[in-house]
């Protein structure tokens, strides 16, 4: 102070005290500003997960066991998450990681609530049913809050514990004594053991021998395709028949399949005319005159060369009336599409890439290893498998090596195609050799392998030298033969995009159980041991890579999972196999006799960690496991066995030709899951648009207690709901929950609305309750806000959709607020049908930049008080905003500036502070 006095003259004690106070105030003011700014610098965060809600229950199911048979809801990666403050400023953005997780840093935004928006949802994918873990594509949360989102592809929707269906086979002519035996059966996913009999869905006399299965959800119809099998007759439709069976997604199903389509040029029927006339139906003369079906001499060479192979449904994601069937003709080696399934069927023929093209950006390097390309003699290319996954088709083909008889020529190929245009890829999606080592087809832990399981070139003669009779005959003189020949019969996909390939042993269909040689001079009874396989290919950076050494993308049992009659023998690509529990086991799960028991049929319900495979001797131990066929469940993440179910067991005590089932030969076919149609749900918000901008902003009140009526295009009232405390209303056509229980409606959430149908135009939502317009806490004194607002570079997900018949007439029951909408396909939930009201009269402008968007959801959660309407805590939308300028447009700048001004004014300094806050006044 003395220096100040010297420079400026003497300062009075009064002014000295004022200066001291000013400096002290300035010091503490600056400290306050620093503390304030540092406090605001601690950014708000919001976190959560985006997940695939496979059963559509709005919950994230993340524990899966075989007992409850539910999907594990996996995370969805690369979903964009954005956070906005209450002024609509973008605070942060992030994409979800591989687990579907995100943690959004809100930067310097200071709102007490944030709007969290989810975008970049994959095509043909929609928000799931609202529930405890799914509050729509836009949600309002406080700092530190959680915002989760469930999404679902309608073609991957499935209830818990769905029924499975498989084909099985019965010996002989369809008109003989076995005519009423099962050939199509169903059972719950969580079935096991032997005690529960399957549901009968088709009899021998109606469909005969089939392989391919496809289920059409929209009509609850199971399709099955004719299959060429020695000792088992075609159905009444012959070698090219496709049958349809009414199979409800719950209940016992039907036993009355009908012949609905015929694929041409599938080959003549080589089976015997009858059991006493052994001439073939295609005119070949036999020297035999008795037990003709036990010999079936002309069928041996035709296996996988006549009839139909795989069968798949391509479901149009926009309109199920455009659904079509895809199947492989094994005779002319072409693929066929059956269209117009609801009317007169149309059958179209397309060429397969039998020349095995390998060009373009995805071309594989030349070579013989897995992931390399090796050509095949054209006549040896044998197609069979066909499937559709997420809108893309896949076919599986095998190089049979029948011409060269060289095991190194055995090879598997998978090509993709576009079902709408039937255009195939110019390079294999996956290719790998089939000459990898496999352990024992038949063996004994004490004496080793009697017959190796290694794949062999295809053969057409019963007495071919490649047939192995090394196992000692049974005590009753019956001989056991093997000649494993590969055919790629099935392809399935896991929820993470991984592929499982089913390989069937052709010899298991060339042979039977206690049947004769094709040579009519040999009356020995023979048994075959089928020796199939299942392999896994993982999707790595968009490319499929086959398992190696028991691992796929670093996961699997590896070399520690050795399970074989002779452990020193190789068991798969790289000597070990991923699915290493495909052996027949004793009561302690040790290998017993057979190391490779798969039969090429597969099913994987989306989201389920278990893959189901047809199997020889599925149960362990003696006597339950022997001479039988059924199913096994494997964990598709680590290859272990989860469960097993036996469908049949052949008579193993009596050496009699013509027993009805096929013992250890191929006795089970393809497998199909019976999943329900995904329901549709519409809604969902009535709110007070306080700033009249037509956008659902954070902090704006919702309006509970408002009656919403759903009307169809004929002006019929289908259902009525009352908005809940969050301003929400929901209408859904869902009748049962994921466990099959009846959905319970509340006053605001109405389920079981049968009139809410898919792909229908002209539905209306009306606020037609007169009392709502005269009640103070509802709509009294309010006007409709701007409809279809596009401010802030927004879109149709966060706006108000309501209009009225007359803007000049006050809102009332006779002039109600109305939202008109059309429904999309199954599963296309639409939670963007919102009513916004305001206290200011607005003349609605014409809709600008109208667009069609994937339906999303708006679900605020609110806190009620006695003086105001509830405040939203979650909503739905997708708004694009410019990034916020750091500090320049934030409230803390204003507060800090005010504090500084107060301090300076107290020191006798006049300060004028002006802060511009972005787009706000």
JSON list of C-alpha atoms in Angstrom, two decimals, residues 27 84 204-205 251 265 366 389 398 423 480 528 539 600 653 684 688 773 777 851 867 890 903 914:
[
{"chain": "A", "resi": 27, "resn": "UNK", "atom": "CA", "xyz": [-8.94, -13.40, -5.24]},
{"chain": "A", "resi": 84, "resn": "UNK", "atom": "CA", "xyz": [-27.46, -34.11, -26.85]},
{"chain": "A", "resi": 204, "resn": "UNK", "atom": "CA", "xyz": [-44.28, -92.85, -44.44]},
{"chain": "A", "resi": 205, "resn": "UNK", "atom": "CA", "xyz": [-47.32, -93.34, -46.65]},
{"chain": "A", "resi": 251, "resn": "UNK", "atom": "CA", "xyz": [-49.17, -77.70, -30.23]},
{"chain": "A", "resi": 265, "resn": "UNK", "atom": "CA", "xyz": [-35.85, -83.70, -64.13]},
{"chain": "A", "resi": 366, "resn": "UNK", "atom": "CA", "xyz": [-4.37, -71.10, -55.98]},
{"chain": "A", "resi": 389, "resn": "UNK", "atom": "CA", "xyz": [-28.74, -66.25, -43.72]},
{"chain": "A", "resi": 398, "resn": "UNK", "atom": "CA", "xyz": [-18.45, -81.29, -52.87]},
{"chain": "A", "resi": 423, "resn": "UNK", "atom": "CA", "xyz": [-26.70, -64.17, -58.99]},
{"chain": "A", "resi": 480, "resn": "UNK", "atom": "CA", "xyz": [-20.26, -104.35, -40.60]},
{"chain": "A", "resi": 528, "resn": "UNK", "atom": "CA", "xyz": [-23.12, -99.87, -42.22]},
{"chain": "A", "resi": 539, "resn": "UNK", "atom": "CA", "xyz": [-15.80, -65.05, -39.69]},
{"chain": "A", "resi": 600, "resn": "UNK", "atom": "CA", "xyz": [-25.03, -83.99, -41.65]},
{"chain": "A", "resi": 653, "resn": "UNK", "atom": "CA", "xyz": [-30.89, -109.02, -31.03]},
{"chain": "A", "resi": 684, "resn": "UNK", "atom": "CA", "xyz": [-45.93, -44.30, -28.16]},
{"chain": "A", "resi": 688, "resn": "UNK", "atom": "CA", "xyz": [-46.07, -31.03, -24.07]},
{"chain": "A", "resi": 773, "resn": "UNK", "atom": "CA", "xyz": [-59.84, -31.77, -24.01]},
{"chain": "A", "resi": 777, "resn": "UNK", "atom": "CA", "xyz": [-53.93, -31.63, -16.58]},
{"chain": "A", "resi": 851, "resn": "UNK", "atom": "CA", "xyz": [-38.92, -39.67, -45.49]},
{"chain": "A", "resi": 867, "resn": "UNK", "atom": "CA", "xyz": [-47.29, -28.35, -9.78]},
{"chain": "A", "resi": 890, "resn": "UNK", "atom": "CA", "xyz": [-22.43, -23.39, -22.40]},
{"chain": "A", "resi": 903, "resn": "UNK", "atom": "CA", "xyz": [-16.24, -9.05, -8.12]},
{"chain": "A", "resi": 914, "resn": "UNK", "atom": "CA", "xyz": [-22.62, -10.45, -23.07]}
]
